[in-house]
Short mmCIF file of C-alpha atoms in Angstrom, two decimals:
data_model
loop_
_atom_site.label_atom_id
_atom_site.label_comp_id
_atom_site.label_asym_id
_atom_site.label_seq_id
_atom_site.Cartn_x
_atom_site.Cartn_y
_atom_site.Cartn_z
CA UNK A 26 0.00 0.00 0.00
CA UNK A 27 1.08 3.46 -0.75
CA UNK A 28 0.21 6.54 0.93
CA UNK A 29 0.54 9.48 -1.60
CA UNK A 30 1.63 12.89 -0.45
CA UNK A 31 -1.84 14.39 -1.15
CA UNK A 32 -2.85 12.19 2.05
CA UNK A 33 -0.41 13.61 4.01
CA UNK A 34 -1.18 17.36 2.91
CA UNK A 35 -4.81 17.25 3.18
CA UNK A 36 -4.42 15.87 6.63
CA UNK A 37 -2.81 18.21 7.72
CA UNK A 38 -4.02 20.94 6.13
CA UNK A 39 -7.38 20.11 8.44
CA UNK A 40 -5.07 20.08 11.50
CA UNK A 41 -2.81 23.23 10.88
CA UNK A 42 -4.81 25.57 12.59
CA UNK A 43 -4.85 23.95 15.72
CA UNK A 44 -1.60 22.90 15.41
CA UNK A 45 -0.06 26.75 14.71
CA UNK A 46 -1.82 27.40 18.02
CA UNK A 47 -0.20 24.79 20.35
CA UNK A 48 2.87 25.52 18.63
CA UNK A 49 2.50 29.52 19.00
CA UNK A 50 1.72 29.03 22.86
CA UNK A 51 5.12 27.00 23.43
CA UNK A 52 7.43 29.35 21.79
CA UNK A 53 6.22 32.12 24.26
CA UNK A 54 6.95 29.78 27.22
CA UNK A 55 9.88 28.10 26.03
CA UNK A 56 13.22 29.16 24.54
CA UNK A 57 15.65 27.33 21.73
CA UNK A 58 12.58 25.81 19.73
CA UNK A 59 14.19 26.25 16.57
CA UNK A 60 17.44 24.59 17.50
CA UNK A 61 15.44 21.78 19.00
CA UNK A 62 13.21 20.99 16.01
CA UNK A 63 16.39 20.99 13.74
CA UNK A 64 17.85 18.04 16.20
CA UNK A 65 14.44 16.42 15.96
CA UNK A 66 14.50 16.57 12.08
CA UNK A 67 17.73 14.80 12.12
CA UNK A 68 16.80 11.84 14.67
CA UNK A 69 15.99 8.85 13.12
CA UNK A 70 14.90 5.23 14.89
CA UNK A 71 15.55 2.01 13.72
CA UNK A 72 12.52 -0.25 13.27
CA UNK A 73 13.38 -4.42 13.48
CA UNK A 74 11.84 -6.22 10.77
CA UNK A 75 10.60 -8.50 13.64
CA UNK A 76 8.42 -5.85 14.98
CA UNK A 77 6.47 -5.65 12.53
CA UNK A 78 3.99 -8.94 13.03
CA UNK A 79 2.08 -8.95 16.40
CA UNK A 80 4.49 -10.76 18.84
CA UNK A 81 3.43 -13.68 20.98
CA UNK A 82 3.80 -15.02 24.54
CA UNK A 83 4.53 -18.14 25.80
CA UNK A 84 1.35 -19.82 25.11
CA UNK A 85 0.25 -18.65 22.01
CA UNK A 86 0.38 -16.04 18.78
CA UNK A 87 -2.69 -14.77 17.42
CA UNK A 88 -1.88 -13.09 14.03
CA UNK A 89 -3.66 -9.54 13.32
CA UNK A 90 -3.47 -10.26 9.31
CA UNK A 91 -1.81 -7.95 6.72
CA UNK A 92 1.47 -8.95 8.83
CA UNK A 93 4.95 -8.84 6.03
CA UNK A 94 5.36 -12.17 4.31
CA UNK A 95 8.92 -11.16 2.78
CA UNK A 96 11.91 -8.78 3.42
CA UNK A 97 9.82 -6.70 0.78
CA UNK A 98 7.02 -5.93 2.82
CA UNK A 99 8.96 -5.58 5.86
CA UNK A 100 10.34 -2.47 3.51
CA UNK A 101 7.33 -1.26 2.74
CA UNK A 102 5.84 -1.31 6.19
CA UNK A 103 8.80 0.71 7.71
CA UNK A 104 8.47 2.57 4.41
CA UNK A 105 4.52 3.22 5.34
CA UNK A 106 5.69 4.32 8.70
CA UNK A 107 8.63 6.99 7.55
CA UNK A 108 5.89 8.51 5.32
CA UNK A 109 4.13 9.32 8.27
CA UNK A 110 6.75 9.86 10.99
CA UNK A 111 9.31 10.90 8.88
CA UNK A 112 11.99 9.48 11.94
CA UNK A 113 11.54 6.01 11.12
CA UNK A 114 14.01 5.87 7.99
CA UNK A 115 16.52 2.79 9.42
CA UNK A 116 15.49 -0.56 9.53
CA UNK A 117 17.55 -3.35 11.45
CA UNK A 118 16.72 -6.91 10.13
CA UNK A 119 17.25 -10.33 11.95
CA UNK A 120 19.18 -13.76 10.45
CA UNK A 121 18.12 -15.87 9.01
CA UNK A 122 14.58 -14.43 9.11
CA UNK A 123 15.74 -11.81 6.65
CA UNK A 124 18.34 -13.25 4.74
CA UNK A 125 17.79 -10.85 1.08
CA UNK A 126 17.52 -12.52 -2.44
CA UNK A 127 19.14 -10.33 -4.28
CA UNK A 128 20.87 -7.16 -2.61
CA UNK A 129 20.88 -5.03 -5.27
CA UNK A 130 17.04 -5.04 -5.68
CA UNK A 131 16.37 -4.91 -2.09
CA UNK A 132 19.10 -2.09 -1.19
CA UNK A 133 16.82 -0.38 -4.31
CA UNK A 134 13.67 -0.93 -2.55
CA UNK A 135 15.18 0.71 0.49
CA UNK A 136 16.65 3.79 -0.97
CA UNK A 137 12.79 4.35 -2.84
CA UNK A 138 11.60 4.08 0.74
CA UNK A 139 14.17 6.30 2.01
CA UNK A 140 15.58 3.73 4.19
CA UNK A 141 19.07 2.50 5.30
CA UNK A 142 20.36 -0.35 6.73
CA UNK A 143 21.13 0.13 10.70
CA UNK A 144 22.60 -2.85 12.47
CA UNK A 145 22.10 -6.37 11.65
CA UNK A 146 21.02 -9.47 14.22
CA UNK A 147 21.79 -12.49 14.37
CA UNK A 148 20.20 -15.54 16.04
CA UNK A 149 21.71 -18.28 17.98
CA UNK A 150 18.80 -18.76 20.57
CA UNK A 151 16.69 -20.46 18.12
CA UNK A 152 17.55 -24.20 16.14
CA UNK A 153 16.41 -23.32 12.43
CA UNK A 154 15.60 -25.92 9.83
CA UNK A 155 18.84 -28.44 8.65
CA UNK A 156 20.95 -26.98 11.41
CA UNK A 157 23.00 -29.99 11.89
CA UNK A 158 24.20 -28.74 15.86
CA UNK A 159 21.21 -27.37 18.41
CA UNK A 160 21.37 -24.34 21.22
CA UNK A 161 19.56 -26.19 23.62
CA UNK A 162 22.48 -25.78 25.96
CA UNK A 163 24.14 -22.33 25.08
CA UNK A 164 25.55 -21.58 21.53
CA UNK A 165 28.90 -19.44 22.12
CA UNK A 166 28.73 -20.79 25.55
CA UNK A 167 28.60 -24.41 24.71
CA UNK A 168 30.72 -27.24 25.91
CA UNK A 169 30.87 -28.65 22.29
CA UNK A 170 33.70 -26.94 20.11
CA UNK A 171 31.83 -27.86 16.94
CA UNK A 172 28.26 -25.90 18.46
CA UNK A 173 30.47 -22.87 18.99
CA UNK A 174 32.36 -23.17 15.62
CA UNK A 175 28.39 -23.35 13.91
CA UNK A 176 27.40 -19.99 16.20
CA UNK A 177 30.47 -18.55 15.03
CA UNK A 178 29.91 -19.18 11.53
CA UNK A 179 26.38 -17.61 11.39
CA UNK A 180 27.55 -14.59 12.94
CA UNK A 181 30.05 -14.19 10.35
CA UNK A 182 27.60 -15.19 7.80
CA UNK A 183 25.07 -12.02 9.18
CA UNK A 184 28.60 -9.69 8.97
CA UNK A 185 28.62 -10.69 5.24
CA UNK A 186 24.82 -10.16 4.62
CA UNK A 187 25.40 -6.47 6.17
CA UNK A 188 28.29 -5.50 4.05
CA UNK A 189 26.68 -6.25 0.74
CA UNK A 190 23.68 -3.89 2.00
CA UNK A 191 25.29 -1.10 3.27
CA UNK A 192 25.11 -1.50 7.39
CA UNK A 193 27.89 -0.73 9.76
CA UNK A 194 27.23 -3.06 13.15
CA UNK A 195 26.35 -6.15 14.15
CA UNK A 196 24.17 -6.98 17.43
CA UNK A 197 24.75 -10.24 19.40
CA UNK A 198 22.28 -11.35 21.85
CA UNK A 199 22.63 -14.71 23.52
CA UNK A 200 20.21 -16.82 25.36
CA UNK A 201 23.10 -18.36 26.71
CA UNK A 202 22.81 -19.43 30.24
CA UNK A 203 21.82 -22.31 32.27
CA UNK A 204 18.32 -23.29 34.27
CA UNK A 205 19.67 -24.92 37.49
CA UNK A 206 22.62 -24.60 40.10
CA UNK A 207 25.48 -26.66 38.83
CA UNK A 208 24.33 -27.31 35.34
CA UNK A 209 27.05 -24.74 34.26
CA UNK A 210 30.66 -23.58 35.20
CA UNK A 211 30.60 -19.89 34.88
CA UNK A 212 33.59 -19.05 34.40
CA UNK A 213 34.43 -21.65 31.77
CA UNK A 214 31.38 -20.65 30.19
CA UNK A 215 32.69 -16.84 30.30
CA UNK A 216 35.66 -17.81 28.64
CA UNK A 217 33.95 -20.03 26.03
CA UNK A 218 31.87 -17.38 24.93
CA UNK A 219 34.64 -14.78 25.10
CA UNK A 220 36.79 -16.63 22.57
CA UNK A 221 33.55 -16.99 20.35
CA UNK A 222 33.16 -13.51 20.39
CA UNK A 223 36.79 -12.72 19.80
CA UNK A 224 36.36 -14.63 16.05
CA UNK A 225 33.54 -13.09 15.28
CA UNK A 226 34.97 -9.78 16.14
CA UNK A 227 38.24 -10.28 14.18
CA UNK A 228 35.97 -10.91 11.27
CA UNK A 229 34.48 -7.43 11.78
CA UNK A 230 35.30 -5.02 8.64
CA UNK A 231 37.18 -1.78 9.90
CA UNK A 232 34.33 0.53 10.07
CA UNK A 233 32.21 -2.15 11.42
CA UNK A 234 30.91 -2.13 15.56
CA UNK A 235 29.85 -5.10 17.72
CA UNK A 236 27.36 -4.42 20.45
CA UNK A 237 26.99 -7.34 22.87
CA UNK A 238 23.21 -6.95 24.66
CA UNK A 239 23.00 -8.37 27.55
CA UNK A 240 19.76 -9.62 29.36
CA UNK A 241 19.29 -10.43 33.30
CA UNK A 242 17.33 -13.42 32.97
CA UNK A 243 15.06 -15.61 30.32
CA UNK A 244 14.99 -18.36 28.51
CA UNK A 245 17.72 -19.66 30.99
CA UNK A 246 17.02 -18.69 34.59
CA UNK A 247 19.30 -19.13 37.22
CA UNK A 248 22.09 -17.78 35.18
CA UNK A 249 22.92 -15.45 32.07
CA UNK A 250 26.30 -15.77 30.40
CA UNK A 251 26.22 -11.91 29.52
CA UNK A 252 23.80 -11.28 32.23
CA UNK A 253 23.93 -7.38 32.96
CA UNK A 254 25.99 -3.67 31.87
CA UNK A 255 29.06 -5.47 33.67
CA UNK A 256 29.23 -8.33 31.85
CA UNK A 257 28.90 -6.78 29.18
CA UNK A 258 31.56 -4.48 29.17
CA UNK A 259 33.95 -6.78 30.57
CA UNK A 260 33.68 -8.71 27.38
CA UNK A 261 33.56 -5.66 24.89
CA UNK A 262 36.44 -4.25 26.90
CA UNK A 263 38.13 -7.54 26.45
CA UNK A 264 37.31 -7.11 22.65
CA UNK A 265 38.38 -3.94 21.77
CA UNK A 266 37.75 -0.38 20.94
CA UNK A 267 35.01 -1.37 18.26
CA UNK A 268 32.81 -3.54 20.69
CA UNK A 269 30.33 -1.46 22.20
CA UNK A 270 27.56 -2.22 24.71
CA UNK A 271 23.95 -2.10 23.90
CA UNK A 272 20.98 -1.51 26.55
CA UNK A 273 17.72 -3.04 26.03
CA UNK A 274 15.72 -1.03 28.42
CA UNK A 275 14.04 -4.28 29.18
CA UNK A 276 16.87 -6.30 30.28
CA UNK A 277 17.17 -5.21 33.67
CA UNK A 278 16.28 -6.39 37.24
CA UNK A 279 13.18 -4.46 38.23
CA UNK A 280 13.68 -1.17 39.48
CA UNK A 281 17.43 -1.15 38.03
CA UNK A 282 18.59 2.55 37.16
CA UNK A 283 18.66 2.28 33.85
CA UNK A 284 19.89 6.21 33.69
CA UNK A 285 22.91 6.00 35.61
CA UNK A 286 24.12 2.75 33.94
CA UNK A 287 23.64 4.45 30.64
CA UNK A 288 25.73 7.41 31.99
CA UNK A 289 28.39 5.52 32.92
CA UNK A 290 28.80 3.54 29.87
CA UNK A 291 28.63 6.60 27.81
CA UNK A 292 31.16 8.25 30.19
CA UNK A 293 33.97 5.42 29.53
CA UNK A 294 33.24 5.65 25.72
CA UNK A 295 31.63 1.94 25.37
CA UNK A 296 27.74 2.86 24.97
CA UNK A 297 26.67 1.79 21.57
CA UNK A 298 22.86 2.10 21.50
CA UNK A 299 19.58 1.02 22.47
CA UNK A 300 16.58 -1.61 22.31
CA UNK A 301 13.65 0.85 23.32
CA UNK A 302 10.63 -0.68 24.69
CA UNK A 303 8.78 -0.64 28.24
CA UNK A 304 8.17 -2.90 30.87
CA UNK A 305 6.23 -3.61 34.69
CA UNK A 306 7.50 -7.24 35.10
CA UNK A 307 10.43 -8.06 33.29
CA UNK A 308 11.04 -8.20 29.86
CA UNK A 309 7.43 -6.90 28.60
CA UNK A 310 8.48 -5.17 25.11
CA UNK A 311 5.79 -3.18 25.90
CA UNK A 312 5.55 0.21 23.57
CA UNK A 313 8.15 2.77 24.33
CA UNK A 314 7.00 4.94 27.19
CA UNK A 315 3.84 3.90 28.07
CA UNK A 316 4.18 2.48 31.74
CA UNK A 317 6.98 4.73 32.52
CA UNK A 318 7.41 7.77 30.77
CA UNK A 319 9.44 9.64 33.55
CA UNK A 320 12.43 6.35 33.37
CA UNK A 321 12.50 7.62 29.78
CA UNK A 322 13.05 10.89 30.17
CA UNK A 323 15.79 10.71 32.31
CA UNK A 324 17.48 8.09 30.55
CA UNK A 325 17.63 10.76 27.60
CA UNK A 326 18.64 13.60 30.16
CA UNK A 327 21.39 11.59 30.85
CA UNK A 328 22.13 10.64 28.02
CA UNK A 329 21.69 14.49 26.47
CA UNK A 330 24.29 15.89 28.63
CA UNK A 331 26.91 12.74 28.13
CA UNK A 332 26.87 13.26 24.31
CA UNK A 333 26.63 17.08 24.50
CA UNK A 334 29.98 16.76 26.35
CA UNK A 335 31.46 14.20 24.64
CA UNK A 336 30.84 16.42 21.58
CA UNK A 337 28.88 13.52 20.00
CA UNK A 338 26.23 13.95 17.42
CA UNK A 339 22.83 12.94 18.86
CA UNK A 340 21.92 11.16 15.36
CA UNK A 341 24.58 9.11 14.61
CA UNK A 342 26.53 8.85 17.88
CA UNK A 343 24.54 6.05 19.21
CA UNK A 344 22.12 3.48 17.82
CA UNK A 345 19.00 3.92 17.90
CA UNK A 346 16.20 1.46 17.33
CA UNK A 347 12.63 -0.10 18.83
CA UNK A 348 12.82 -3.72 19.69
CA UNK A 349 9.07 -4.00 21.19
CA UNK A 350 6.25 -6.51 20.11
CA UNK A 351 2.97 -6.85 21.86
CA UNK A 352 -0.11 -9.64 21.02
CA UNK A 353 -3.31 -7.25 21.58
CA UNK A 354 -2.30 -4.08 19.25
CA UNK A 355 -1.73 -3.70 15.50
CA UNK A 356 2.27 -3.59 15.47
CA UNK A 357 2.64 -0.38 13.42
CA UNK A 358 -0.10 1.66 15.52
CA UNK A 359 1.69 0.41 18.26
CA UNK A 360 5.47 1.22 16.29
CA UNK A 361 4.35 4.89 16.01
CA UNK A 362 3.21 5.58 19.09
CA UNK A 363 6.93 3.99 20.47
CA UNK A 364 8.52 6.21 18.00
CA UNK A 365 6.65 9.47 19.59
CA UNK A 366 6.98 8.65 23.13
CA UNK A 367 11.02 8.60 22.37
CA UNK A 368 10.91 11.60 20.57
CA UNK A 369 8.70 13.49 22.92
CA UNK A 370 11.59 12.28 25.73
CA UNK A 371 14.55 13.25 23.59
CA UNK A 372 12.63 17.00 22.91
CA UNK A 373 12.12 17.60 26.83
CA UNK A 374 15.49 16.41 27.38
CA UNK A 375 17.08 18.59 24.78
CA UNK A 376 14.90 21.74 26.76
CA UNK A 377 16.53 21.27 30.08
CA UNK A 378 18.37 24.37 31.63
CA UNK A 379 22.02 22.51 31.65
CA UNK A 380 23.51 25.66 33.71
CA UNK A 381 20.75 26.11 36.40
CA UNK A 382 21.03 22.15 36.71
CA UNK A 383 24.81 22.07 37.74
CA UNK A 384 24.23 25.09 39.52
CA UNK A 385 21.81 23.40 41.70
CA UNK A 386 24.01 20.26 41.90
CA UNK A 387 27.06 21.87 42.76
CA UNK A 388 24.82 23.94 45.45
CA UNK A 389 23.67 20.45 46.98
CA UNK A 390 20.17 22.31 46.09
CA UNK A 391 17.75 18.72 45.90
CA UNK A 392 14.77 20.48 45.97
CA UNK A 393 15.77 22.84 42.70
CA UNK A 394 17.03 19.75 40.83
CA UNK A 395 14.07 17.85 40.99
CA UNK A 396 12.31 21.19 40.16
CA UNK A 397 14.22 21.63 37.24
CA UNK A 398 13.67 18.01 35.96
CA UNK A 399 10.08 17.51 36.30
CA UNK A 400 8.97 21.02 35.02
CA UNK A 401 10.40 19.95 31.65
CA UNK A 402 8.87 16.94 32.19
CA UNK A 403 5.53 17.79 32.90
CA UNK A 404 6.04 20.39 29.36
CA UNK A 405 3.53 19.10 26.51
CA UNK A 406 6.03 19.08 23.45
CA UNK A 407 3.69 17.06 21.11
CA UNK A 408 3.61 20.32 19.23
CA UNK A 409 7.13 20.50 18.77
CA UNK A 410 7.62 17.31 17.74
CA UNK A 411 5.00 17.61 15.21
CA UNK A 412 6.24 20.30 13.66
CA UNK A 413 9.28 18.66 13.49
CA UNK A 414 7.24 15.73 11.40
CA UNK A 415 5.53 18.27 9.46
CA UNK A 416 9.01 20.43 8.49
CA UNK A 417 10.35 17.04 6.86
CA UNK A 418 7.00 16.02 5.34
CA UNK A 419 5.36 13.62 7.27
CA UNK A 420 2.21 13.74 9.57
CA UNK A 421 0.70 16.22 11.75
CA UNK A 422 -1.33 13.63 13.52
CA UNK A 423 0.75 9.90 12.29
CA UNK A 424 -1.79 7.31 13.84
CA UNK A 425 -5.23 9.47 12.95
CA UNK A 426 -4.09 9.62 9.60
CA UNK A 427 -2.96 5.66 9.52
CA UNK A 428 -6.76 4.57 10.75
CA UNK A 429 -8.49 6.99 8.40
CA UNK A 430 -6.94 5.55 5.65
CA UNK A 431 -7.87 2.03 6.82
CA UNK A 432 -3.97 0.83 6.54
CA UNK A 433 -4.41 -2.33 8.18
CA UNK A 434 -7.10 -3.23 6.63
CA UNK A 435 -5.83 -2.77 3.21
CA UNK A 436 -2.75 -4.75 3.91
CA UNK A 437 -5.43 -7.50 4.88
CA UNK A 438 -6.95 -7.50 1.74
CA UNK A 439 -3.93 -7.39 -0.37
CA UNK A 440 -1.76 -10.07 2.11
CA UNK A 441 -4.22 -11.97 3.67
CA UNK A 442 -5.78 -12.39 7.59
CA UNK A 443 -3.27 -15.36 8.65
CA UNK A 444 0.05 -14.31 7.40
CA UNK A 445 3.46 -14.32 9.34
CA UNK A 446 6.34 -11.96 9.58
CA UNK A 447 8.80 -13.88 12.15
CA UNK A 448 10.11 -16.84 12.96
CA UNK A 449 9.11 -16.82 15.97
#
């Protein structure tokens, strides 16, 4: 399905008025607008090709229909959703569920859809069809040599898939672990899975980054291999200056500060991006921001002021992308509204008074802090943000539009009610 720029214009041609208002009333109140819509217009999110079917739980999938059947679709989805959002032009895909026929035709399809390639994933915590070794017991983990070798291989094979289509990073998440005290010797397990890594990083092209995720807990559960930040950068400082660290905001131990770990990593120069999604449990992938919006917020505070004086670029300093599924919504309604709730954080982040902050730190003033913190917080930039959408061409109003055009719907008709976009 296409949606022609006519769409776009009429819609928000009804919504301008209103829109000029809100907009109007903040730039009285608020100060650097300009300079903080130009940032916005530059931040772009990276949308998995995973995300883009409803997800599951453990004890069943219901499909929504419409759901991508091919790498094709998955382009045109994402592409649907930059039309609208205009910040969703990256899209990170997952081997083997990805794997392209031809490059050249689907690097094409991108660059129609205004899309790049951001990081590319690869998957040892699932046996696929003909794999002659399983991960039952750990993958760069495991006590066999020849299961390591096969996890080692893949990897390499999802470097070589990423370098024919343009991307710069590869992502490794392991399920590695083990269920039960004694099943495991951690520390030859930490080794194992250190030397993996060490191949697969040596087979990294020079411009190329590894980020190692890490995850507290699930599938295994009484221990992770790569189990939290620390782990994690003890291997990626093991690895070397292009092995970075990358923070699924879902991977923590409830109540884990999320915004100091993130400061720190950024601080010693070994932050490489994010997995945004939200949680109350454990590892939810709920939609970005919508049980806690404040967590989000100051993760980007924190993460504002690191880069600002690091002299990063807030675009392409860091990697940036959604890894959030959910069984009850349609996954690109629910895609949008993850991609707002980020950029509504990064705006009221970027509108925090840095001096009268440190002032109050270095004054030992806790009152004024919080003060300063939650006033920005409590700021409605949704007109800010929109005009930040509208500047580059996309959607006043992304989701209104989306249902008045009956998007899913169409994609029903022309893909069917019972199709399948993982391989999950």
């Amino acid at each position: 399905m296409l949606i022609e720029k006519y769409q776009i214009d009429e819609h928000n041609s009804d919504l301008r008025a209103e829109h000029q208002k809100k907009l109007d009333f903040i730039s009285l109140e608020t100060e650097g607008i300009e300079q903080v819509i130009n940032k916005l217009v530059d931040f772009q999110i990276a949308i998995p090709s995973w995300a883009l079917g409803t997800g599951g739980t453990r004890f069943g999938r219901f499909s929504g229909g419409g759901e991508p059947r091919n790498l094709e679709e998955k382009i045109e989805d994402i592409g649907l959703l930059h039309q609208l959002n205009k910040s969703s032009g990256a899209i990170s895909l997952h081997i083997p569920w990805d794997i392209p026929g031809d490059y050249n035709a689907i690097k094409s399809l991108a660059a129609q859809k205004g899309l790049r390639f951001d990081a590319m994933n690869s998957n040892t915590f699932q046996d696929q069809k003909d794999q002659q070794h399983s991960y039952k017991f750990g993958s760069l983990q495991n006590v066999n040599k020849a299961v390591r070798k096969q996890a080692i291989e893949h990897n390499i094979e999802v470097i070589r898939h990423g370098v024919e289509l343009g991307s710069d990073s590869l992502t490794v998440w392991l399920a590695d672990g083990s269920c039960f005290p004694g099943q495991l010797n951690f520390r030859k397990a930490f080794q194992n899975t250190l030397e993996s890594l060490q191949e697969i990083y040596a087979a990294l092209p020079q411009n190329w980054k590894m980020f190692v995720e890490y995850k507290a807990y699930e599938p295994n559960f009484y221990s992770t291999t790569v189990g939290d930040w620390g782990q994690s950068l003890l291997y990626t400082s093991k690895l070397g200056p292009k092995a970075y660290t990358l923070v699924d905001l879902g991977h923590h131990l409830p109540n884990a500060n999320i915004e100091q770990i993130v400061s720190l990593l950024l601080m010693e120069g070994k932050l490489g991006g994010f997995h945004f999604n939200d949680s109350k449990y454990g590892d939810d992938d709920l939609t970005a921001g919508s049980m806690k919006p404040y967590q989000l917020f100051l993760i980007f505070n924190e993460l504002v002021e690191g880069m600002d004086v690091k002299g990063m670029n807030h675009a392409s300093g860091l990697g940036w992308m959604i890894d959030a599924s959910h069984n009850v919504k349609d996954p690109l309604e629910d895609l949008l509204q993850s991609v707002e709730a980020i950029m509504i954080a990064y705006t009221q982040a970027l509108l925090v008074d840095r001096k009268a902050l440190a002032r109050a730190q270095n004054e030992n003033d806790t009152v004024e802090c919080q003060e300063i913190l939650q006033s920005v917080f409590r700021t409605d930039v949704r007109a800010i943000v929109a005009e930040a959408r509208l500047r580059s061409g996309g959607s006043l109003n992304p989701i209104a539009l989306y249902r008045s055009l009956n998007v899913r719907n169409n994609l029903t008709k022309e893909r069917g009610a019972m199709t399948l976009a993982t391989g999950l």
